[in-house]
Structures are given as structure tokens and as C-alpha cells.
Amino acid sequence: MTAADERQLILQVKEGNHGAFRVLVERYMKHAYNIAYGFVNDHDDAEDIAQESFVRIYDSIKTFRGDAAFNTWLYRIVMNISLNRLRRKKNMNRTKLSSFQNMMLTADSGYAMVSQNETKEIMERKLHELPTLQRAVVILRHLNGLSTKQVSGILRCSEGTVKTHLHRGLKNLRSKMSYLKSEVL
Amino acid sequence: MSKHSHIQKQLYHYYSFELSAEESSEVEKHLSDCRICMTEAEEIKKVVQASVGFTSKPSDHRSPEYWQNFFLRVDEQIRTNEFKKQGTSISDEVITIALSWRRPIIAIGSALVIFALVFALWRSNTSLDVKKVTEQPKPPVAGSTETDNRIADYFRRSKTLLIGLSNINLDNPKEIDLSSEQRLSRELVNEARNLQYQPMDDHSARLVGDLEKILIELANLKKDSDFSNVDIIQSSIYKENLLFKIRMVEPIYNDTRFVNTTYEGDR
């Protein structure tokens, strides 16, 4: 879908075209879900956040001026709802960890062979220990593959700031996982 | 900005192969001469390369059917919010309908809903034509995880049933087949009667009662004569905000649900 097609679609949604709104939702639903999951690390919460984001989009579509790309607006909403959800939660990591994950998260040192999936899970959990802005940049840029320009639009900061926080965030992530003396890291 | 700072900001893009040949060459030249930046580069490289194998995304956790129905859930939430904003109550609706000449059908429908609910309550107190379930479910143990699982399962199945009912197209009532919905509603009525004696919070208890009325009405529909009342049942679902109420109580049982159950959307 080209940018012009998307603008046309948004115009139709503003006029109350439900079918056009459905096309928009189905185009971006997985992206919204993945970004939300990056923040909250819980599938049920990610589902709620993704749905709520589209509901908010629907409620305020008439105010969307098109200054930024539609997905920039959407992802900003997803991120804000995710961060609000995290603030409300007392304990972010409510899902039970496997005994292996518990061992890896509490060990001071040790040699461990870890699979790709296990590394991914540990990385996702350690991501939550990063400062908010670094975490947001890592999730959007690194885990979800958005461009630096897109991320700067979502976070309303310069591309240089995005690059700085990305660098710091990844470095922090690496240091938090340094106990894994494995072939992966 | 210092040269070091500039190069370090480029490291992620370098290891992600996003830089031009000229930019990559600039990075490599600096790294060959700068031990500090080289150390930084090693750190970034490890994280980037560790992520290379992450082929699956969180959205892959959900089934294709889940994504097919995603919009329906969004749509349901939008409709629920719209009804909530209207702040409808039965008396407000009756007054509005009475004052608005453009809604004569809704006025008649509201009166019929009230009559149908009163009639259904009277019928439930005398007799209910419910087919016997082949397996009688064991009464749940009060305050146990099993009880919570059963309550969560009850609400989940009720929600699925109500969503299905809400989406029924009434253009051709004679072609509507509600046999499976009626069978499910009878099972849920039976289950509600087992659950009503178990301790639960006030909201859940009230919601079980509200749902029972709709389910009894659905269970007692007779083909060829009452399917026009499906419209009334649909209206009741919206007016009572049942789907919204189910979503509000679901988090109470969130930690214990889906431990051993399968969500229909994920099949």
C-alpha cells in the first residue's frame, strides 16, 4: 500500500467507513502487538494494549492531521499505553519463570550454554531493567526494526538522540547479560 | 560531537549492515586506531549478533484464527464504549424513546425485552426445558483454583457465545440455525447454577445472574416462531453492556485461567 493509498484510507475512516478502518487495523495489528509485547512482556497485556490503541485511534481519527505518518501516531499511542500499564503494575514480571531462567537471572557468574530462544527470553526480561527511553528505543529500533527516523517521530526527539539512546541501551543490555559466558554472548 | 561519539553512534548501524560503503569505511578506519571504540564495538556486536537468530515475533504466538478475529474484538470494544458513553439505563432509554418519534421500533423492542425478561424469570422459577447433559459436572470446591478456572471458563464461553450472537445477520431469520448456540446456552445455564453457590465477588455474582437471563431466553427460543426475538437478545446484550462487564471481571481470574484450557481463538 502506498502512502497515498493510506491517506485515502484514513480519509474514508474519518468519513465513518468501517471497512476502511478494518483494513487499517489488519495492516498494523501485528506491529502494534509486537511493540506492546516488547514493553510489557505479557501476551494478554499486549493484546489489551493493541486493542485499546486501535480503539483510541478510532475515537480520535478526526483529529489526525497527517503531519506524521499514521504508523508513527499509532506506535506512539501503543508505547504510551504500554508505559502507563507498566507504571500501574506493582510487579512487572508476573509471569512465572522457568527454573532455568531463575538460575540465569540470579547467578553471579558461571558458564552456561544457552539456546537462541533462551537468550531471547532473557534479553526480553533484562530489557525491562533499562531506563524508559533506552528501553523504548531498543524495542522500537532493534526488536521491531523501525527506522531511526520513525523512532524519532514516535518519541518526538532528534535522530541523534535516538542513536545515542540506542547505543547506550544496547550497551547496558549487554552488561546486564555479561554473566552469560556463553558462545552466544 | 567528538569523533568517538559519532563513531559509537554508528556502531549499531554498522553491524546491522545499514551504512553506506563510505560510512562503513570510516567506522573501520577509526576502530583500527581506537582501542576504546573497539571495545564499545565488541559490546554492540555481541548484542546485535545474538539477536540475528530471533526469527519469531511475539505475534507468532497467536494463531491465524486469532488474527482473523482481532478486528471483531476491537469492534466490540468500540461498540461497548459507545454504549457506555451514551450512559443508557432502562429508564433513560424509555424516556428517550418516548420523546423521539424517530425510534418507534426501539421503543417497542425495549418493552418486549422487559416482557421477555420477566417471562423468562417466571419460567425459570417453574420449569426449564433443559436437555440433560451426558456428564454432570462435579460441584466446584469453594475458593479453590478449580473454582476460579470454572468461573473463568464460564465467562470465556459466555463471551464467545454473546459475540457470536451479536454478529448474527438478521436479514433472513428463517435461515438462522441456533441449535449449537442453544445447546451451549443450556450447558452454561446448568453451569451457572452450580457456580451461584460458590463464593465470588459481587460483580461476578451479579454478572452470572445477568448472563443467566439472556442464556435462558436463548435456550427457550423455539424455531420458526421466536427467531425474530434474536434481535431483542442482541439489543439486551448491548443495553446491559454484558461483553464489557465480562471483560471487567476476567482479570480477577487472570492468573488461574488458561492453565489447562484452550482458548477457542487460538485453535
Coordinates of C-alpha atoms in Angstrom, one line a residue:
Chain A
M1 CA 0.0 0.0 0.0
T2 CA 1.5 3.4 -1.0
A3 CA 1.4 6.4 1.3
A4 CA -1.2 8.0 -1.0
D5 CA -3.4 4.9 -0.7
E6 CA -3.1 5.1 3.1
R7 CA -4.0 8.7 3.2
Q8 CA -7.1 7.9 1.1
L9 CA -7.9 5.1 3.5
I10 CA -7.6 7.4 6.5
L11 CA -9.9 9.9 4.8
Q12 CA -12.5 7.2 4.4
V13 CA -12.2 6.2 8.1
K14 CA -12.8 9.9 9.0
E15 CA -16.0 9.7 7.0
G16 CA -17.1 6.7 9.0
N17 CA -16.2 4.0 6.6
H18 CA -16.0 0.9 8.9
G19 CA -14.5 -1.3 6.2
A20 CA -11.6 1.2 5.7
F21 CA -10.9 1.1 9.4
R22 CA -10.8 -2.7 9.3
V23 CA -8.2 -2.5 6.6
L24 CA -6.0 -0.2 8.7
V25 CA -6.4 -2.4 11.8
E26 CA -5.4 -5.6 9.9
R27 CA -2.5 -3.9 8.4
Y28 CA -0.9 -2.8 11.7
M29 CA -2.3 -5.1 14.3
K30 CA 0.7 -7.4 14.5
H31 CA 3.1 -4.5 14.6
A32 CA 1.1 -2.9 17.5
Y33 CA 1.0 -6.2 19.3
N34 CA 4.8 -6.8 18.9
I35 CA 5.7 -3.3 20.2
A36 CA 3.3 -3.6 23.1
Y37 CA 4.8 -7.0 24.0
G38 CA 8.3 -5.6 23.9
F39 CA 7.3 -3.3 26.7
V40 CA 5.0 -5.4 28.9
N41 CA 6.4 -8.9 28.1
D42 CA 3.0 -10.5 28.5
H43 CA 0.7 -11.7 25.7
D44 CA -2.6 -10.9 27.4
D45 CA -1.5 -7.4 28.2
A46 CA -0.1 -7.0 24.7
E47 CA -3.5 -8.0 23.4
D48 CA -5.3 -5.5 25.6
I49 CA -2.9 -2.7 24.7
A50 CA -3.1 -3.3 21.0
Q51 CA -6.8 -3.4 21.0
E52 CA -7.1 -0.3 23.2
S53 CA -4.7 1.5 20.8
F54 CA -7.0 0.9 17.9
V55 CA -10.0 2.0 19.9
R56 CA -8.3 5.2 20.7
I57 CA -7.3 5.7 17.1
Y58 CA -11.0 5.2 16.1
D59 CA -12.1 7.7 18.7
S60 CA -9.7 10.4 17.7
I61 CA -9.2 9.8 14.0
K62 CA -10.9 13.0 13.1
T63 CA -8.2 14.9 14.9
F64 CA -5.4 13.2 13.0
R65 CA -4.0 15.9 10.7
G66 CA -1.5 13.8 8.8
D67 CA 1.6 15.7 9.9
A68 CA 3.2 12.5 10.9
A69 CA 2.8 9.1 9.3
F70 CA -0.2 7.1 10.6
N71 CA 2.0 4.3 12.0
T72 CA 4.1 6.9 13.9
W73 CA 0.9 8.1 15.6
L74 CA -0.3 4.5 16.2
Y75 CA 3.0 3.3 17.7
R76 CA 3.2 6.4 19.9
I77 CA -0.2 5.5 21.3
V78 CA 0.9 1.9 21.8
M79 CA 4.0 3.0 23.6
N80 CA 2.2 5.4 25.9
I81 CA -0.5 2.9 26.8
S82 CA 2.2 0.3 27.5
L83 CA 4.2 2.6 29.7
N84 CA 1.1 3.6 31.6
R85 CA 0.3 -0.1 32.1
L86 CA 3.7 -0.7 33.4
R87 CA 3.5 2.1 35.9
R88 CA 0.3 0.8 37.2
K89 CA 1.6 -2.7 37.7
K90 CA 3.4 -3.3 41.0
N91 CA 5.4 -6.1 39.8
M92 CA 6.3 -6.1 36.0
N93 CA 7.4 -9.7 35.9
R94 CA 4.3 -11.5 36.9
T95 CA 4.7 -14.5 34.6
K96 CA 6.4 -17.4 36.3
L97 CA 9.9 -18.1 35.1
S98 CA 11.3 -21.5 34.3
S99 CA 13.8 -22.8 36.8
F100 CA 16.5 -22.3 34.2
Q101 CA 15.6 -18.7 33.8
N102 CA 15.5 -18.1 37.5
M103 CA 19.0 -19.6 37.8
M104 CA 20.4 -17.4 35.0
L105 CA 18.9 -14.2 36.3
T106 CA 20.3 -14.7 39.8
A107 CA 23.7 -16.2 39.1
D108 CA 26.7 -14.0 39.6
S109 CA 28.9 -15.9 37.3
G110 CA 29.1 -19.2 35.6
Y111 CA 29.4 -20.9 32.3
A112 CA 26.2 -21.6 30.6
M113 CA 25.2 -22.9 27.3
V114 CA 22.1 -21.2 26.2
S115 CA 19.8 -21.7 23.2
Q116 CA 18.7 -18.9 21.0
N117 CA 15.2 -19.0 22.4
E118 CA 16.5 -18.8 26.0
T119 CA 18.8 -15.9 25.1
K120 CA 15.9 -14.1 23.6
E121 CA 13.7 -14.6 26.7
I122 CA 16.5 -13.5 29.0
M123 CA 17.2 -10.5 26.8
E124 CA 13.5 -9.5 26.8
R125 CA 13.4 -9.7 30.6
K126 CA 16.6 -7.7 31.1
L127 CA 15.2 -5.1 28.7
H128 CA 12.8 -4.1 31.4
E129 CA 15.6 -3.1 33.7
L130 CA 16.7 -0.4 31.2
P131 CA 15.8 3.3 31.7
T132 CA 12.5 4.0 30.0
L133 CA 13.9 5.9 27.0
Q134 CA 16.6 3.4 26.3
R135 CA 14.1 0.6 26.5
A136 CA 11.7 2.3 24.2
V137 CA 14.4 2.9 21.6
V138 CA 15.7 -0.6 21.8
I139 CA 12.2 -2.1 21.4
L140 CA 11.2 0.1 18.5
R141 CA 14.5 0.2 16.6
H142 CA 16.2 -3.1 17.4
L143 CA 13.4 -5.5 18.2
N144 CA 10.8 -4.1 15.8
G145 CA 13.0 -2.9 13.0
L146 CA 11.6 0.6 12.7
S147 CA 13.9 3.2 11.1
T148 CA 15.8 5.8 13.2
K149 CA 13.6 8.4 11.6
Q150 CA 10.4 6.6 12.5
V151 CA 11.6 6.2 16.1
S152 CA 12.5 9.9 16.3
G153 CA 9.0 10.7 15.2
I154 CA 7.4 8.4 17.7
L155 CA 9.5 9.7 20.6
R156 CA 9.5 13.3 19.3
C157 CA 13.2 13.6 19.6
S158 CA 16.1 14.0 17.1
E159 CA 17.6 11.1 15.2
G160 CA 20.9 11.8 17.0
T161 CA 19.1 11.3 20.4
V162 CA 17.7 8.1 19.1
K163 CA 21.1 6.8 18.1
T164 CA 22.6 7.8 21.4
H165 CA 20.0 6.0 23.4
L166 CA 20.1 3.0 21.2
H167 CA 23.9 2.7 21.7
R168 CA 23.6 3.2 25.5
G169 CA 20.6 0.8 25.7
L170 CA 22.3 -2.0 23.9
K171 CA 25.5 -1.5 25.9
N172 CA 23.5 -1.6 29.1
L173 CA 21.7 -4.7 27.9
R174 CA 25.0 -6.4 27.1
S175 CA 26.4 -5.6 30.5
K176 CA 23.3 -7.0 32.3
M177 CA 23.8 -10.2 30.5
S178 CA 27.5 -10.4 31.0
Y179 CA 27.2 -13.3 33.4
L180 CA 26.4 -15.4 30.5
K181 CA 29.8 -16.7 29.5
S182 CA 28.4 -18.5 26.6
E183 CA 29.1 -18.9 22.9
V184 CA 26.1 -16.7 22.2
L185 CA 27.2 -13.6 24.1
Chain B
M1 CA 30.2 16.0 18.9
S2 CA 33.5 14.2 19.2
K3 CA 34.7 11.7 16.6
H4 CA 34.5 8.9 19.2
S5 CA 30.9 9.8 20.0
H6 CA 30.0 10.0 16.3
I7 CA 31.6 6.6 15.6
Q8 CA 30.0 4.9 18.6
K9 CA 26.5 6.0 17.5
Q10 CA 27.2 4.4 14.1
L11 CA 28.2 1.1 15.5
Y12 CA 24.8 -0.5 15.7
H13 CA 24.1 0.5 12.1
Y14 CA 27.5 -0.8 11.0
Y15 CA 26.8 -4.2 12.4
S16 CA 23.3 -4.2 11.0
F17 CA 24.8 -3.5 7.6
E18 CA 22.8 -0.3 7.2
L19 CA 25.7 2.0 6.4
S20 CA 27.0 3.0 3.0
A21 CA 30.4 1.8 1.9
E22 CA 31.9 5.2 2.6
E23 CA 30.4 5.3 6.1
S24 CA 31.5 1.7 6.8
S25 CA 35.0 2.5 5.7
E26 CA 35.1 5.5 8.1
V27 CA 34.0 3.3 11.0
E28 CA 36.5 0.6 10.2
K29 CA 39.3 3.1 9.9
H30 CA 38.6 4.6 13.3
L31 CA 38.2 1.3 15.0
S32 CA 41.6 0.1 13.8
D33 CA 43.2 3.1 15.6
C34 CA 41.0 3.4 18.7
R35 CA 41.0 0.8 21.4
I36 CA 38.2 2.4 23.4
C37 CA 35.8 2.5 20.5
M38 CA 36.9 -1.0 19.5
T39 CA 35.8 -2.2 23.0
E40 CA 32.5 -0.5 22.6
A41 CA 32.1 -2.1 19.2
E42 CA 32.7 -5.6 20.6
E43 CA 29.9 -5.0 23.1
I44 CA 27.4 -3.8 20.4
K45 CA 28.4 -6.5 18.0
K46 CA 27.6 -9.2 20.5
V47 CA 24.1 -7.9 21.2
V48 CA 23.4 -7.4 17.5
Q49 CA 24.6 -10.8 16.5
A50 CA 22.8 -12.5 19.4
S51 CA 19.6 -11.1 18.0
V52 CA 20.2 -12.3 14.5
G53 CA 18.6 -15.7 15.2
F54 CA 15.4 -14.2 16.6
T55 CA 13.2 -15.2 13.7
S56 CA 10.0 -15.5 15.6
K57 CA 8.0 -12.5 16.8
P58 CA 5.6 -12.2 19.7
S59 CA 2.7 -12.1 17.3
D60 CA 3.6 -15.6 16.1
H61 CA 2.5 -16.8 19.5
R62 CA -1.1 -16.2 18.3
S63 CA -2.9 -18.4 15.8
P64 CA -4.1 -17.3 12.4
E65 CA -7.7 -17.5 13.7
Y66 CA -6.8 -15.1 16.5
W67 CA -5.7 -12.5 14.0
Q68 CA -8.7 -13.1 11.8
N69 CA -10.9 -12.2 14.7
F70 CA -8.8 -9.4 16.0
F71 CA -10.8 -6.7 14.3
L72 CA -14.0 -8.1 15.7
R73 CA -12.7 -7.7 19.3
V74 CA -11.7 -4.1 18.5
D75 CA -15.1 -3.5 17.0
E76 CA -16.8 -5.0 20.1
Q77 CA -14.8 -2.7 22.4
I78 CA -15.7 0.3 20.3
R79 CA -19.4 -0.5 20.4
T80 CA -19.2 -1.1 24.2
N81 CA -17.6 2.2 24.7
E82 CA -20.2 3.9 22.6
F83 CA -23.0 2.5 24.6
K84 CA -21.2 3.4 27.8
K85 CA -20.8 7.0 26.6
Q86 CA -24.5 7.2 26.0
G87 CA -25.0 6.4 29.7
T88 CA -28.0 4.4 28.9
S89 CA -30.2 3.0 31.6
I90 CA -33.5 1.4 31.0
S91 CA -35.5 4.3 32.3
D92 CA -33.4 6.8 30.2
E93 CA -33.9 4.7 27.1
V94 CA -37.6 4.5 27.7
I95 CA -37.8 8.3 28.2
T96 CA -35.6 9.0 25.1
I97 CA -37.6 6.6 23.0
A98 CA -40.8 8.1 24.2
L99 CA -39.6 11.6 23.3
S100 CA -38.1 10.6 19.9
W101 CA -40.5 9.9 17.1
R102 CA -37.7 8.5 15.0
R103 CA -37.3 5.4 17.3
P104 CA -40.7 3.8 17.5
I105 CA -39.3 0.3 16.8
I106 CA -36.7 0.6 19.6
A107 CA -39.5 1.7 21.9
I108 CA -41.5 -1.4 21.1
G109 CA -38.3 -3.5 21.3
S110 CA -37.5 -2.2 24.8
A111 CA -41.0 -3.1 26.0
L112 CA -40.7 -6.5 24.5
V113 CA -37.3 -7.0 26.2
I114 CA -38.7 -6.2 29.6
F115 CA -41.7 -8.5 29.0
A116 CA -39.4 -11.3 27.7
L117 CA -37.1 -11.0 30.7
V118 CA -40.0 -11.0 33.2
F119 CA -41.4 -14.0 31.4
A120 CA -38.1 -15.8 31.4
L121 CA -37.7 -15.2 35.1
W122 CA -41.1 -16.6 35.7
R123 CA -40.4 -19.7 33.6
S124 CA -37.1 -20.3 35.3
N125 CA -38.8 -20.4 38.6
T126 CA -41.3 -23.0 37.5
S127 CA -39.6 -25.3 35.0
L128 CA -36.9 -25.1 32.4
D129 CA -36.8 -27.3 29.4
V130 CA -33.1 -28.1 29.5
K131 CA -31.7 -31.3 27.9
K132 CA -29.8 -33.5 30.2
V133 CA -26.0 -33.1 29.9
T134 CA -24.4 -36.5 29.5
E135 CA -21.8 -35.8 32.2
Q136 CA -22.8 -34.0 35.3
P137 CA -20.0 -31.6 36.2
K138 CA -18.6 -32.0 39.7
P139 CA -19.6 -29.2 42.0
P140 CA -16.5 -26.9 42.3
V141 CA -14.6 -26.7 45.5
A142 CA -15.2 -23.3 47.1
G143 CA -12.3 -20.8 47.0
S144 CA -10.1 -23.2 45.1
T145 CA -8.1 -22.7 41.8
E146 CA -10.5 -25.2 40.3
T147 CA -13.4 -22.9 41.1
D148 CA -11.6 -19.9 39.6
N149 CA -10.9 -21.9 36.5
R150 CA -14.5 -22.9 36.1
I151 CA -15.7 -19.3 36.6
A152 CA -13.1 -18.0 34.1
D153 CA -14.2 -20.7 31.7
Y154 CA -17.8 -19.9 32.2
F155 CA -17.2 -16.2 31.4
R156 CA -15.0 -17.0 28.4
R157 CA -17.6 -19.4 26.9
S158 CA -20.4 -16.9 27.6
K159 CA -18.4 -14.1 25.9
T160 CA -17.8 -16.2 22.9
L161 CA -21.5 -17.1 22.7
L162 CA -22.5 -13.5 23.0
I163 CA -20.1 -12.3 20.4
G164 CA -21.4 -14.9 18.0
L165 CA -25.0 -13.8 18.8
S166 CA -24.2 -10.2 18.3
N167 CA -22.8 -10.9 14.8
I168 CA -25.8 -12.8 13.5
N169 CA -27.2 -11.3 10.4
L170 CA -31.0 -11.0 10.7
D171 CA -31.8 -10.3 7.1
N172 CA -33.1 -13.8 6.7
P173 CA -34.3 -15.0 10.1
K174 CA -35.7 -18.2 8.6
E175 CA -32.2 -19.3 7.6
I176 CA -30.8 -18.9 11.0
D177 CA -29.7 -22.0 12.8
L178 CA -29.2 -21.5 16.5
S179 CA -29.1 -25.2 17.6
S180 CA -25.5 -25.1 18.7
E181 CA -25.9 -21.8 20.4
Q182 CA -28.9 -23.1 22.3
R183 CA -27.1 -26.2 23.3
L184 CA -24.3 -24.1 24.6
S185 CA -26.6 -21.8 26.4
R186 CA -28.2 -24.7 28.2
E187 CA -24.9 -26.0 29.3
L188 CA -24.0 -22.6 30.6
V189 CA -27.3 -22.2 32.5
N190 CA -26.5 -25.5 34.1
E191 CA -23.0 -24.4 35.0
A192 CA -24.3 -21.1 36.3
R193 CA -26.5 -22.9 38.8
N194 CA -23.5 -24.9 40.0
L195 CA -21.5 -21.7 40.4
Q196 CA -24.0 -19.5 42.1
Y197 CA -23.5 -21.2 45.4
Q198 CA -19.7 -20.7 45.3
P199 CA -18.1 -17.7 46.9
M200 CA -17.2 -15.0 44.4
D201 CA -17.0 -11.2 44.3
D202 CA -20.2 -9.2 44.0
H203 CA -19.5 -8.1 40.4
S204 CA -19.0 -11.6 39.2
A205 CA -22.1 -12.9 41.1
R206 CA -24.3 -10.2 39.5
L207 CA -22.9 -10.8 36.1
V208 CA -23.6 -14.5 36.4
G209 CA -27.2 -13.6 37.2
D210 CA -27.4 -11.2 34.2
L211 CA -26.0 -13.7 31.8
E212 CA -28.3 -16.4 33.1
K213 CA -31.3 -14.3 32.0
I214 CA -30.0 -14.0 28.4
L215 CA -29.0 -17.6 28.3
I216 CA -32.4 -18.8 29.5
E217 CA -34.1 -16.7 26.9
L218 CA -31.9 -18.1 24.2
A219 CA -32.3 -21.6 25.4
N220 CA -36.1 -21.3 25.2
L221 CA -36.3 -19.9 21.7
K222 CA -38.4 -22.0 19.5
K223 CA -37.6 -22.3 15.8
D224 CA -39.9 -20.7 13.3
S225 CA -41.6 -18.5 15.8
D226 CA -39.2 -16.8 18.1
F227 CA -36.1 -16.1 15.9
S228 CA -37.3 -12.5 15.5
N229 CA -36.5 -12.3 19.2
V230 CA -32.9 -12.8 18.4
D231 CA -32.9 -9.0 17.6
I232 CA -34.2 -8.5 21.1
I233 CA -31.5 -10.7 22.6
Q234 CA -28.9 -8.7 20.6
S235 CA -30.3 -5.5 22.0
S236 CA -30.2 -6.8 25.5
I237 CA -26.6 -7.7 25.1
Y238 CA -25.7 -4.2 24.2
K239 CA -28.0 -2.4 26.6
E240 CA -26.8 -4.4 29.5
N241 CA -23.1 -4.0 28.4
L242 CA -22.6 -7.7 29.1
L243 CA -19.5 -8.0 27.0
F244 CA -17.9 -5.0 28.7
K245 CA -18.9 -6.4 32.1
I246 CA -17.3 -9.8 31.3
R247 CA -14.1 -8.1 30.3
M248 CA -14.1 -6.2 33.6
V249 CA -14.3 -9.3 35.7
E250 CA -12.0 -11.5 33.6
P251 CA -8.7 -10.1 35.1
I252 CA -9.9 -11.3 38.6
Y253 CA -9.3 -14.8 37.4
N254 CA -6.5 -14.0 35.1
D255 CA -3.7 -15.8 37.0
T256 CA -5.6 -19.1 37.0
R257 CA -7.2 -19.2 33.6
F258 CA -5.9 -20.9 30.6
V259 CA -3.7 -23.2 32.7
N260 CA -5.2 -26.2 31.2
T261 CA -7.8 -24.8 28.9
T262 CA -7.6 -23.9 25.3
Y263 CA -8.8 -20.5 24.0
E264 CA -11.1 -21.0 21.0
G265 CA -9.4 -18.1 19.2
D266 CA -6.0 -19.8 19.5
R267 CA -7.1 -23.1 17.9

